[in-house]
Amino acid sequence: MTEEILILGCQQKNPQAQQELYQRYSPKMLTVCYRYAKSREDAEDMLQEGFIKVFTQINQFEQRGSLEGWILRTIVHTCINQLKKYKKFTEHVDLLHAESLISNEDNLSSMLQAKQIIECIRQLPIGYRTVLNLYALEGYSHREIGRLLDIEESTSRSQYTRAKMMLEDILVKKNIMQPKKEKSKWLVPVNG
Amino acid sequence: MLKIDVLMRRFETDELEELLRQKKDQYFMYPSERVWKNIEKNIQPSQTLTIVSAVLLFLLSAGISVLFNEQKLSTFTPPSGQLAFQLSENKWESTLPIVSIHGGAPSNKSESFFERHRFENAVTLVPSSDPETLEHPLQAPLFAPIVMERNWINPITALPKNKRPGILQSISNVFDKAKQIGKEAKWQIYFSPTMGYRSLRGSSSSSNYLYNSYSFSTTSLFANTVKDAVIHKPGMGFEAGAALYYPITKNLSVKAGLQANYQQYEILASRVYPEIATYGMNNVGFTTQPINAVSNYINANNYTSSVTLRNERFMISMPLGIDYKVIGNKMLYFTVASTIQPTYVLNSSAYLISTNLRNYAKAPNLNRRWNINTGIEANVHFQKGSYKWSVGPQFRYQLLQSFTDKYPIKENLYDIGLRVGIMKTF
């Protein structure tokens, strides 16, 4: 089924087209949700709510960009709205805390590298991982992230820098990434 | 600002970001089945809801009918220890309330709540010599104004009719009329198994199709008119509802009610890889745009992939009409009736044939929600105990086409059925 037929079918509430669209995009979108969620169950709940929005709002899709991009934005916004209910995104976590987080997990070495990276991202505190996901993986700007999460643009930048530092440390420790030879002074952990 | 942001991003992109972007699309997770089931529940119209609505509607109609008859019954049963007049051989027989010849409250303390309640609804007749206050022709020689039990007096009805104030008189008249209609009207519950079908008008129009290269379907290769091109079969449905009958003359009654109709017919088609089918044209400004739908079925009987589709509709209607007694006596008689039925289509699951007569697809935007049906019926009525049964054939025809005017092919539904009705009589 071509994308054009798929969109038209979904706009006309054709069950076959709806199922086809879901089957085509749900694996990728569940992975996106999983990066934001606390657990797989939460990720599936986010996916469910996101796809309900996709199907109910598909008449608003104007076919200017790609369908996948539009679905991704809808899913990401759903994830953010879910997270907003429970969390504030302004809290900072020091790197000492990060060390303790790393030491809690043990079996990453057996996983595929792509999955390992996702699991490592999920080790980050919620504020850090949300900003990192939005900036580094979804391609939002800090200004857009600020608007989306109701935080200052500068807060988004600092959260991202800290998230990156923390993730680097995790990835190095898991031998997914080589350690940097020199760290610049401003990246020294706040408690270190 | 956005450009600066993009440039900054390019400049800042480091090893970690590069790694994240490379890896983000290399791992997929597959959701459990419950996710799609829950999504489906939310986005597809619920059949269960429709069925529950139909059952509720039917129960509501039946409930109203039973309640109405119960109230009439309670006014007939004399409370224990009270003297009641049984009036007979006149048209008031079934409507006169119980009457008591003394004005005090009932003294029997052992009577049940139900009996007490019944008594409260009773009416006491107090001797009077004023002929102007007569409420009932049969009370004329003996009794006058109607006064409620337990010393409660209705200030309007207690006054002689010609002495009531203007507005009160009007209200009183309305209530009196309503009361009289309520007493003389009768409820009937009915059910009909039906056989539904449709009439189709229109011809193929190859100028409207855009996407496929077929101007005609395989079955319509030599048939330009839609009724010759399609393979349809009638389907079973039902009609259920309740109607109120009010006698105007000895032989003529008007009736009004509420009913639910489920109507369907079958379509023989074949499954194909999805195609875009055209169903009409939309005027957008000075241009026209085709109305398209995705179609998984073609109008052909290909034996390897043939499938039977159902065009189903669930509707509620308010039949308003007249019922004429042609012949018979009180125990057995024959009537003919005609109704006009404003109708709302609650749920429609209909496959439309494309304008080139090739494809079938659903096009919910083209469905007409409001419609008008007309019905004719002939019934034999017979009394059995305290129930009056009626049985007879009925025919129902949809006056407006099923779809909006943008769709050039006209469909009108009709069904025939065997109507069975029951009415409580006293």
Coordinates of C-alpha atoms in Angstrom, one line a residue:
Chain A
M1 CA 0.0 0.0 0.0
T2 CA 1.5 3.3 -1.0
E3 CA 1.8 6.1 1.6
E4 CA -0.8 8.2 -0.3
I5 CA -3.3 5.3 -0.2
L6 CA -2.4 4.7 3.5
I7 CA -3.1 8.3 4.4
L8 CA -6.3 8.5 2.5
G9 CA -7.5 5.2 4.0
C10 CA -6.8 6.4 7.5
Q11 CA -8.5 9.7 6.9
Q12 CA -11.6 7.7 5.8
K13 CA -11.3 5.4 8.9
N14 CA -10.6 2.4 6.8
P15 CA -9.7 -0.4 9.3
Q16 CA -7.3 -2.1 7.0
A17 CA -5.4 1.1 6.3
Q18 CA -5.3 1.9 10.0
Q19 CA -3.9 -1.5 10.9
E20 CA -1.3 -1.2 8.1
L21 CA -0.2 2.2 9.3
Y22 CA 0.1 0.9 12.9
Q23 CA 2.1 -2.2 11.8
R24 CA 4.4 -0.1 9.7
Y25 CA 5.3 2.5 12.3
S26 CA 4.6 1.0 15.7
P27 CA 8.0 -0.8 16.2
K28 CA 10.0 2.3 15.6
M29 CA 7.7 4.5 17.6
L30 CA 7.7 2.0 20.5
T31 CA 11.5 2.3 20.6
V32 CA 11.1 6.1 20.8
C33 CA 8.5 5.8 23.6
Y34 CA 10.8 3.4 25.4
R35 CA 13.6 6.0 25.4
Y36 CA 11.3 8.4 27.3
A37 CA 9.4 5.9 29.5
K38 CA 10.2 4.5 32.9
S39 CA 9.3 0.9 31.8
R40 CA 8.1 -1.1 28.8
E41 CA 4.5 -0.9 30.1
D42 CA 4.7 2.8 30.3
A43 CA 6.1 2.9 26.8
E44 CA 3.3 0.8 25.5
D45 CA 0.8 3.1 27.2
M46 CA 2.4 6.1 25.6
L47 CA 2.4 4.4 22.2
Q48 CA -1.3 3.6 22.6
E49 CA -2.2 7.1 23.4
G50 CA 0.0 8.5 20.7
F51 CA -1.5 6.3 17.9
I52 CA -5.0 7.2 19.0
K53 CA -4.0 10.8 18.5
V54 CA -2.5 9.9 15.1
F55 CA -5.7 8.3 13.9
T56 CA -8.0 10.9 15.3
Q57 CA -5.9 13.9 14.0
I58 CA -4.8 12.4 10.7
N59 CA -7.1 14.7 8.8
Q60 CA -4.9 17.6 10.0
F61 CA -1.9 16.0 8.3
E62 CA -1.2 18.3 5.2
Q63 CA 1.3 16.1 3.4
R64 CA 3.9 18.8 3.4
G65 CA 6.5 16.7 5.3
S66 CA 6.8 13.0 5.6
L67 CA 4.1 10.9 7.3
E68 CA 6.7 9.3 9.6
G69 CA 8.0 12.7 10.7
W70 CA 4.4 13.8 11.6
I71 CA 3.7 10.5 13.4
L72 CA 7.0 10.9 15.3
R73 CA 6.2 14.4 16.4
T74 CA 2.8 13.3 17.6
I75 CA 4.2 10.4 19.5
V76 CA 7.0 12.5 21.1
H77 CA 4.5 15.2 22.2
T78 CA 2.4 12.5 23.7
C79 CA 5.4 11.1 25.6
I80 CA 6.3 14.6 26.8
N81 CA 2.7 15.3 28.0
Q82 CA 2.7 12.0 29.9
L83 CA 6.0 12.8 31.6
K84 CA 4.9 16.4 32.4
K85 CA 2.2 15.0 34.5
Y86 CA 4.6 13.6 37.0
K87 CA 8.0 15.3 36.6
K88 CA 9.6 18.7 36.4
F89 CA 12.4 19.0 33.9
T90 CA 14.5 21.6 35.7
E91 CA 16.1 19.4 38.4
H92 CA 19.8 18.8 38.1
V93 CA 21.6 15.6 39.1
D94 CA 25.2 15.7 40.1
L95 CA 27.6 13.2 38.6
L96 CA 28.2 11.4 41.9
H97 CA 24.5 10.3 41.6
A98 CA 25.3 9.2 38.0
E99 CA 28.0 6.9 39.3
S100 CA 25.6 5.2 41.6
L101 CA 23.1 4.8 38.8
I102 CA 25.7 3.1 36.7
S103 CA 26.7 0.7 39.3
N104 CA 23.2 -0.6 39.6
E105 CA 23.0 -2.2 36.2
D106 CA 25.1 -5.1 35.2
N107 CA 24.0 -7.1 32.2
L108 CA 24.4 -4.6 29.3
S109 CA 27.4 -6.3 27.8
S110 CA 25.2 -9.1 26.4
M111 CA 22.9 -6.8 24.5
L112 CA 23.3 -5.5 21.0
Q113 CA 25.0 -2.1 20.8
A114 CA 22.0 -0.2 19.6
K115 CA 19.9 -1.6 22.4
Q116 CA 22.7 -1.0 24.9
I117 CA 22.8 2.7 23.9
I118 CA 19.0 3.0 24.5
E119 CA 19.3 1.2 27.8
C120 CA 22.1 3.6 28.7
I121 CA 20.0 6.6 27.8
R122 CA 17.3 5.2 30.0
Q123 CA 19.7 5.1 32.9
L124 CA 19.8 8.9 32.9
P125 CA 17.6 10.9 35.2
I126 CA 14.3 11.9 33.5
G127 CA 15.1 15.5 32.9
Y128 CA 18.4 14.8 31.3
R129 CA 17.3 12.0 29.2
T130 CA 14.2 13.9 27.9
V131 CA 16.4 16.8 26.8
L132 CA 19.0 14.5 25.3
N133 CA 16.3 12.5 23.4
L134 CA 14.7 15.6 22.1
Y135 CA 17.9 17.4 21.0
A136 CA 20.3 14.7 20.0
L137 CA 17.9 12.1 18.6
E138 CA 14.7 13.9 17.6
G139 CA 16.4 17.0 16.3
Y140 CA 14.6 19.7 18.3
S141 CA 16.4 23.0 19.0
H142 CA 16.9 24.1 22.6
R143 CA 14.4 26.9 22.0
E144 CA 11.7 24.3 20.9
I145 CA 12.7 22.1 23.9
G146 CA 12.3 25.0 26.2
R147 CA 8.8 25.7 24.9
L148 CA 7.8 22.0 25.0
L149 CA 9.0 21.4 28.5
D150 CA 8.1 24.8 29.9
I151 CA 11.8 25.5 30.9
E152 CA 14.3 28.2 29.9
E153 CA 16.3 27.7 26.8
S154 CA 19.4 28.0 28.9
T155 CA 18.2 25.3 31.2
S156 CA 17.7 23.0 28.2
R157 CA 21.3 23.7 27.2
S158 CA 22.8 23.0 30.6
Q159 CA 20.6 19.9 31.0
Y160 CA 21.9 18.6 27.7
T161 CA 25.5 19.2 28.5
R162 CA 25.2 17.4 31.8
A163 CA 23.2 14.6 30.2
K164 CA 25.9 14.1 27.6
M165 CA 28.6 14.0 30.2
M166 CA 26.7 11.5 32.2
L167 CA 25.9 9.3 29.1
E168 CA 29.5 9.4 28.0
D169 CA 30.7 8.1 31.3
I170 CA 28.1 5.3 31.2
L171 CA 29.1 4.4 27.6
V172 CA 32.8 4.4 28.4
K173 CA 32.3 2.3 31.4
K174 CA 30.4 -0.2 29.3
N175 CA 33.1 -0.2 26.6
I176 CA 30.7 1.1 24.0
M177 CA 32.8 4.3 23.6
Q178 CA 36.4 5.1 23.9
P179 CA 37.3 7.4 26.8
K180 CA 38.3 11.0 25.7
K181 CA 42.0 11.7 26.3
E182 CA 41.3 15.1 27.9
K183 CA 38.3 16.6 29.4
S184 CA 37.9 20.3 29.4
K185 CA 37.8 21.9 32.8
W186 CA 34.2 23.0 32.6
L187 CA 33.1 19.4 32.3
V188 CA 34.4 18.5 35.7
P189 CA 31.6 17.0 37.8
V190 CA 30.0 19.5 40.2
N191 CA 30.7 17.5 43.3
G192 CA 34.1 16.3 42.1
Chain B
M1 CA 18.0 32.3 14.9
L2 CA 17.1 28.8 13.7
K3 CA 19.9 28.9 11.1
I4 CA 22.4 29.8 13.8
D5 CA 21.0 26.9 15.9
V6 CA 21.5 24.5 12.9
L7 CA 25.1 25.8 12.3
M8 CA 25.9 25.5 16.0
R9 CA 24.5 22.0 16.0
R10 CA 26.8 21.0 13.1
F11 CA 29.7 22.6 14.7
E12 CA 29.0 21.0 18.1
T13 CA 28.3 17.5 16.8
D14 CA 30.7 15.3 18.5
E15 CA 31.5 11.6 18.6
L16 CA 28.7 10.8 21.1
E17 CA 26.0 12.6 19.1
E18 CA 27.2 10.9 15.9
L19 CA 27.0 7.5 17.7
L20 CA 23.5 8.2 19.0
R21 CA 22.2 9.2 15.6
Q22 CA 23.7 6.2 13.9
K23 CA 22.3 3.7 16.4
K24 CA 18.8 5.2 17.0
D25 CA 17.1 3.5 14.1
Q26 CA 18.9 0.2 14.3
Y27 CA 16.8 -1.2 17.1
F28 CA 13.1 -1.8 17.1
M29 CA 10.7 -3.1 19.7
Y30 CA 7.4 -4.8 18.9
P31 CA 4.4 -3.8 21.0
S32 CA 2.2 -6.5 22.6
E33 CA -1.2 -7.3 21.0
R34 CA -3.2 -5.5 23.7
V35 CA -1.9 -2.1 22.4
W36 CA -3.5 -2.5 19.0
K37 CA -6.7 -3.9 20.5
N38 CA -7.0 -0.9 22.8
I39 CA -6.3 1.5 19.9
E40 CA -8.9 -0.3 17.8
K41 CA -11.5 0.0 20.5
N42 CA -10.9 3.7 20.6
I43 CA -10.9 4.5 16.9
Q44 CA -13.5 2.2 15.5
P45 CA -17.2 2.8 16.2
S46 CA -18.4 0.2 18.8
Q47 CA -20.9 -2.4 17.6
T48 CA -21.5 -3.2 21.2
L49 CA -22.6 0.3 21.9
T50 CA -25.1 0.2 19.0
I51 CA -26.6 -3.1 20.2
V52 CA -26.8 -1.8 23.8
S53 CA -28.5 1.4 22.6
A54 CA -31.0 -0.8 20.7
V55 CA -31.8 -2.9 23.7
L56 CA -32.1 0.1 25.9
L57 CA -34.4 1.8 23.5
F58 CA -36.6 -1.2 23.3
L59 CA -36.6 -1.7 27.1
L60 CA -37.4 2.0 27.6
S61 CA -40.3 1.7 25.2
A62 CA -41.5 -1.4 26.9
G63 CA -41.0 0.1 30.3
I64 CA -43.1 3.2 29.5
S65 CA -45.8 1.0 28.1
V66 CA -45.9 -1.3 31.2
L67 CA -45.7 1.7 33.6
F68 CA -48.5 3.4 31.8
N69 CA -50.7 0.3 32.0
E70 CA -49.8 -0.3 35.6
Q71 CA -51.0 3.2 36.6
K72 CA -54.3 2.6 34.9
L73 CA -54.6 -0.7 36.6
S74 CA -53.9 0.8 40.1
T75 CA -56.7 3.3 39.7
F76 CA -59.2 0.5 39.2
T77 CA -58.5 -1.7 42.2
P78 CA -60.6 -0.6 45.1
P79 CA -58.7 -0.2 48.4
S80 CA -59.5 -2.7 51.1
G81 CA -62.5 -1.8 53.2
Q82 CA -63.7 0.9 50.7
L83 CA -66.9 0.7 48.7
A84 CA -66.3 1.0 45.0
F85 CA -68.7 1.6 42.2
Q86 CA -68.2 -0.6 39.2
L87 CA -69.5 1.3 36.2
S88 CA -70.1 -0.6 33.1
E89 CA -71.6 -0.6 29.7
N90 CA -70.3 2.8 28.7
K91 CA -67.1 4.3 27.4
W92 CA -65.9 5.4 30.8
E93 CA -65.7 1.8 31.8
S94 CA -62.0 1.5 31.5
T95 CA -61.1 5.0 32.7
L96 CA -63.1 5.8 35.8
P97 CA -61.1 6.0 39.0
I98 CA -62.1 4.3 42.2
V99 CA -64.6 6.3 44.2
S100 CA -65.3 6.4 47.9
I101 CA -68.5 7.7 49.5
H102 CA -66.9 9.1 52.6
G103 CA -64.3 11.8 52.8
G104 CA -62.1 10.7 55.7
A105 CA -58.7 9.1 55.4
P106 CA -58.7 5.3 55.5
S107 CA -58.7 4.0 59.0
N108 CA -57.5 0.5 58.4
K109 CA -54.0 0.7 59.9
S110 CA -53.0 -2.7 58.8
E111 CA -53.1 -1.9 55.1
S112 CA -49.9 -2.1 53.2
F113 CA -47.9 0.9 51.9
F114 CA -49.0 -0.1 48.4
E115 CA -52.6 0.0 49.3
R116 CA -52.2 3.3 51.1
H117 CA -50.5 4.8 48.1
R118 CA -53.2 3.5 45.9
F119 CA -55.7 5.1 48.1
E120 CA -54.0 8.4 48.0
N121 CA -54.5 8.4 44.3
A122 CA -58.2 7.6 44.7
V123 CA -60.9 10.2 44.4
T124 CA -63.7 10.9 46.8
L125 CA -67.0 12.0 45.6
V126 CA -68.8 14.4 48.0
P127 CA -72.5 14.9 47.8
S128 CA -73.5 18.2 46.3
S129 CA -76.4 19.9 44.8
D130 CA -74.6 22.2 42.4
P131 CA -75.0 20.7 38.9
E132 CA -72.3 23.1 37.5
T133 CA -69.6 21.2 39.3
L134 CA -70.3 17.9 37.6
E135 CA -67.0 16.3 36.3
H136 CA -68.4 13.1 34.9
P137 CA -71.7 12.4 33.1
L138 CA -72.4 9.4 35.3
Q139 CA -71.9 11.3 38.5
A140 CA -74.7 13.8 37.6
P141 CA -77.6 12.6 39.8
L142 CA -75.6 12.1 42.9
F143 CA -72.1 13.6 43.2
A144 CA -70.1 16.7 42.6
P145 CA -66.8 18.3 42.9
I146 CA -63.8 16.0 42.9
V147 CA -61.7 16.4 46.1
M148 CA -58.6 14.5 46.7
E149 CA -58.2 12.3 49.8
R150 CA -56.4 13.4 53.0
N151 CA -57.9 16.9 52.9
W152 CA -55.8 17.9 49.9
I153 CA -57.8 20.0 47.5
N154 CA -56.8 20.8 44.0
P155 CA -57.4 24.6 43.8
I156 CA -58.0 24.6 40.1
T157 CA -60.2 21.6 39.7
A158 CA -62.1 22.3 42.9
L159 CA -63.5 25.5 41.3
P160 CA -66.3 25.2 38.8
K161 CA -64.9 25.3 35.3
N162 CA -66.6 28.5 34.3
K163 CA -65.3 30.3 37.4
R164 CA -61.7 29.4 37.1
P165 CA -59.2 32.3 36.3
G166 CA -58.1 32.7 32.7
I167 CA -54.6 31.3 32.8
L168 CA -55.6 28.6 35.3
Q169 CA -58.5 27.7 33.1
S170 CA -56.0 27.3 30.1
I171 CA -53.6 25.2 32.2
S172 CA -56.5 23.2 33.5
N173 CA -57.8 22.6 30.0
V174 CA -54.5 21.4 28.8
F175 CA -54.2 19.0 31.8
D176 CA -57.8 17.8 31.3
K177 CA -57.1 17.1 27.7
A178 CA -53.9 15.4 28.4
K179 CA -55.6 13.3 31.1
Q180 CA -58.3 12.4 28.7
I181 CA -55.9 11.4 26.0
G182 CA -53.9 9.4 28.5
K183 CA -57.0 7.6 29.5
E184 CA -58.2 6.8 26.0
A185 CA -54.8 6.1 24.4
K186 CA -53.2 2.6 24.4
W187 CA -49.7 1.5 24.1
Q188 CA -48.6 -1.3 21.8
I189 CA -45.2 -3.0 21.7
Y190 CA -44.3 -4.6 18.4
F191 CA -41.5 -6.6 16.8
S192 CA -41.0 -7.5 13.1
P193 CA -38.5 -9.8 11.5
T194 CA -37.8 -8.1 8.2
M195 CA -36.2 -8.8 4.8
G196 CA -34.3 -5.7 3.7
Y197 CA -33.1 -4.6 0.2
R198 CA -32.5 -1.5 -1.8
S199 CA -33.4 0.2 -5.1
L200 CA -30.5 1.6 -7.1
R201 CA -30.5 4.2 -9.8
G202 CA -27.6 5.7 -11.8
S203 CA -25.1 4.8 -14.5
S204 CA -21.4 4.4 -14.8
S205 CA -19.3 7.5 -15.2
S206 CA -15.7 6.8 -16.3
S207 CA -14.9 10.5 -16.4
N208 CA -14.8 10.7 -12.7
Y209 CA -12.1 8.1 -12.0
L210 CA -8.6 9.1 -11.7
Y211 CA -6.3 6.5 -10.4
N212 CA -7.0 3.2 -12.0
S213 CA -7.0 2.4 -15.7
Y214 CA -10.3 0.5 -15.7
S215 CA -13.4 2.3 -16.9
F216 CA -15.7 -0.6 -16.0
S217 CA -15.7 -3.5 -13.7
T218 CA -15.6 -7.0 -15.0
T219 CA -19.3 -7.6 -14.1
S220 CA -20.4 -4.3 -15.6
L221 CA -18.5 -4.7 -18.8
F222 CA -21.7 -4.7 -20.8
A223 CA -23.9 -3.0 -18.3
N224 CA -23.8 0.8 -17.8
T225 CA -26.7 1.0 -15.3
V226 CA -25.8 0.3 -11.7
K227 CA -28.7 -2.1 -11.0
D228 CA -27.5 -4.4 -13.8
A229 CA -23.9 -4.2 -12.9
V230 CA -24.0 -5.3 -9.2
I231 CA -24.6 -8.6 -7.5
H232 CA -26.7 -7.9 -4.4
K233 CA -29.0 -10.1 -2.2
P234 CA -31.6 -9.2 0.4
G235 CA -30.7 -9.6 4.0
M236 CA -32.5 -10.3 7.3
G237 CA -33.2 -7.4 9.7
F238 CA -35.6 -6.4 12.4
E239 CA -37.9 -3.7 13.6
A240 CA -38.9 -3.2 17.3
G241 CA -40.6 -0.4 19.1
A242 CA -43.6 1.0 21.0
A243 CA -46.5 3.1 19.7
L244 CA -49.3 5.0 21.3
Y245 CA -52.7 4.7 19.7
Y246 CA -55.3 7.4 20.3
P247 CA -58.9 7.0 18.9
I248 CA -60.2 9.9 16.9
T249 CA -63.4 8.3 15.7
K250 CA -64.9 4.8 16.2
N251 CA -62.8 3.4 13.3
L252 CA -59.9 5.8 13.1
S253 CA -56.9 6.2 15.4
V254 CA -53.8 8.3 15.2
K255 CA -50.5 6.7 16.4
A256 CA -47.1 7.9 17.4
G257 CA -44.1 6.0 18.7
L258 CA -40.4 5.2 18.8
Q259 CA -38.8 2.3 17.0
A260 CA -35.4 0.8 16.2
N261 CA -34.6 -0.7 12.8
Y262 CA -31.7 -2.9 11.8
Q263 CA -31.5 -3.2 8.0
Q264 CA -29.0 -5.0 5.9
Y265 CA -28.4 -6.5 2.4
E266 CA -25.5 -8.5 0.9
I267 CA -23.0 -7.6 -1.8
L268 CA -20.9 -10.1 -3.7
A269 CA -17.4 -8.7 -4.4
S270 CA -13.8 -9.8 -4.7
R271 CA -10.9 -8.8 -2.6
V272 CA -8.1 -7.0 -4.4
Y273 CA -4.9 -5.1 -3.5
P274 CA -5.9 -1.6 -2.4
E275 CA -6.9 0.8 -5.1
I276 CA -8.2 4.4 -5.0
A277 CA -11.8 4.7 -6.1
T278 CA -13.8 7.8 -7.0
Y279 CA -17.2 8.5 -5.5
G280 CA -18.1 12.0 -6.8
M281 CA -16.8 15.5 -7.1
N282 CA -16.4 18.2 -4.6
N283 CA -16.6 21.9 -5.5
V284 CA -13.6 23.7 -4.0
G285 CA -13.7 27.4 -4.9
F286 CA -13.8 27.5 -8.7
T287 CA -12.4 24.0 -9.2
T288 CA -13.7 20.5 -8.5
Q289 CA -11.8 17.8 -6.7
P290 CA -12.6 14.1 -6.7
I291 CA -14.0 12.4 -3.6
N292 CA -11.8 9.3 -3.3
A293 CA -11.7 6.3 -1.0
V294 CA -9.4 3.4 -0.6
S295 CA -11.0 0.2 -1.9
N296 CA -10.0 -3.3 -1.1
Y297 CA -12.9 -4.9 -3.1
I298 CA -14.0 -4.9 -6.7
N299 CA -17.4 -5.5 -8.1
A300 CA -16.7 -8.9 -9.5
N301 CA -17.3 -12.5 -8.7
N302 CA -13.7 -13.9 -8.8
Y303 CA -14.2 -17.3 -7.2
T304 CA -10.8 -17.5 -5.6
S305 CA -11.1 -14.2 -3.7
S306 CA -14.8 -13.6 -3.6
V307 CA -16.3 -12.2 -0.4
T308 CA -19.7 -11.3 0.8
L309 CA -20.0 -7.7 2.1
R310 CA -22.9 -6.4 4.2
N311 CA -24.4 -3.0 4.0
E312 CA -25.8 -2.6 7.5
R313 CA -27.7 0.3 9.0
F314 CA -29.0 0.8 12.5
M315 CA -31.7 3.5 12.7
I316 CA -34.2 5.0 15.2
S317 CA -37.4 6.4 13.9
M318 CA -40.5 8.2 15.2
P319 CA -43.5 6.8 13.3
L320 CA -46.4 9.1 13.1
G321 CA -49.6 7.9 11.3
I322 CA -53.1 6.7 11.1
D323 CA -54.7 3.4 11.7
Y324 CA -58.1 2.6 10.1
K325 CA -60.4 -0.2 11.2
V326 CA -61.8 -1.7 8.0
I327 CA -64.0 -4.5 9.3
G328 CA -64.7 -6.6 12.4
N329 CA -66.0 -6.5 16.0
K330 CA -64.4 -5.8 19.3
M331 CA -62.8 -9.3 19.6
L332 CA -61.6 -9.7 16.0
Y333 CA -61.0 -6.9 13.5
F334 CA -58.9 -5.9 10.5
T335 CA -57.0 -2.6 10.2
V336 CA -54.8 -0.8 7.7
A337 CA -52.3 1.8 8.7
S338 CA -49.9 4.2 7.2
T339 CA -47.0 6.1 8.8
I340 CA -44.4 8.7 8.1
Q341 CA -41.1 8.1 10.0
P342 CA -38.5 10.8 10.6
T343 CA -35.4 8.6 10.9
Y344 CA -31.9 9.1 12.3
V345 CA -29.2 6.6 11.2
L346 CA -27.2 5.8 14.3
N347 CA -24.7 3.6 12.7
S348 CA -24.0 2.9 9.0
S349 CA -21.6 0.3 7.7
A350 CA -22.2 0.6 4.0
Y351 CA -20.0 -0.2 1.0
L352 CA -20.6 2.2 -1.9
I353 CA -19.9 1.3 -5.5
S354 CA -17.5 3.7 -7.2
T355 CA -18.8 5.9 -10.0
N356 CA -17.1 3.7 -12.6
L357 CA -18.9 0.7 -11.1
R358 CA -15.6 -1.1 -10.4
N359 CA -14.8 -0.8 -6.7
Y360 CA -16.6 -1.1 -3.3
A361 CA -15.4 1.0 -0.4
K362 CA -16.8 2.7 2.7
A363 CA -17.2 6.5 2.4
P364 CA -18.6 7.6 5.7
N365 CA -18.6 11.3 4.7
L366 CA -21.2 10.6 2.0
N367 CA -23.7 8.9 4.4
R368 CA -26.9 10.8 5.1
R369 CA -27.7 10.8 8.8
W370 CA -31.3 12.1 8.7
N371 CA -33.9 10.5 6.5
I372 CA -37.6 10.0 6.1
N373 CA -39.2 6.6 5.8
T374 CA -42.8 5.7 5.0
G375 CA -44.6 2.6 6.1
I376 CA -47.8 0.8 5.3
E377 CA -49.2 -2.2 7.1
A378 CA -52.3 -4.4 7.4
N379 CA -53.1 -6.1 10.7
V380 CA -55.5 -8.6 12.1
H381 CA -56.3 -7.9 15.7
F382 CA -57.7 -10.3 18.2
Q383 CA -58.4 -10.3 21.9
K384 CA -56.8 -13.0 24.0
G385 CA -57.4 -12.6 27.8
S386 CA -56.5 -9.1 28.7
Y387 CA -54.1 -8.7 25.7
K388 CA -54.9 -7.6 22.2
W389 CA -52.6 -9.2 19.6
S390 CA -52.1 -8.0 16.1
V391 CA -50.3 -9.7 13.3
G392 CA -49.8 -8.6 9.7
P393 CA -47.5 -7.7 6.8
Q394 CA -45.7 -4.4 6.6
F395 CA -43.7 -2.5 4.0
R396 CA -41.3 0.3 4.8
Y397 CA -39.6 2.5 2.1
Q398 CA -36.9 5.1 2.6
L399 CA -38.0 8.3 0.8
L400 CA -34.7 10.1 0.6
Q401 CA -31.6 8.4 -0.9
S402 CA -29.1 6.9 1.6
F403 CA -26.2 9.2 0.5
T404 CA -25.6 12.9 0.0
D405 CA -26.2 14.5 -3.4
K406 CA -22.5 14.5 -4.1
Y407 CA -22.7 10.7 -4.8
P408 CA -24.4 10.3 -8.2
I409 CA -25.7 6.8 -7.6
K410 CA -29.1 6.8 -5.8
E411 CA -29.9 4.2 -3.2
N412 CA -33.3 3.9 -1.4
L413 CA -33.7 1.2 1.2
Y414 CA -36.9 -0.8 1.7
D415 CA -38.0 -3.8 3.7
I416 CA -40.9 -6.1 4.1
G417 CA -41.7 -7.8 7.4
L418 CA -44.3 -9.6 9.5
R419 CA -45.4 -7.4 12.3
V420 CA -46.4 -8.9 15.7
G421 CA -47.8 -6.5 18.2
I422 CA -49.3 -6.7 21.7
M423 CA -51.5 -4.3 23.6
K424 CA -52.7 -4.5 27.1
T425 CA -56.4 -3.9 27.5
F426 CA -58.7 -3.9 30.5

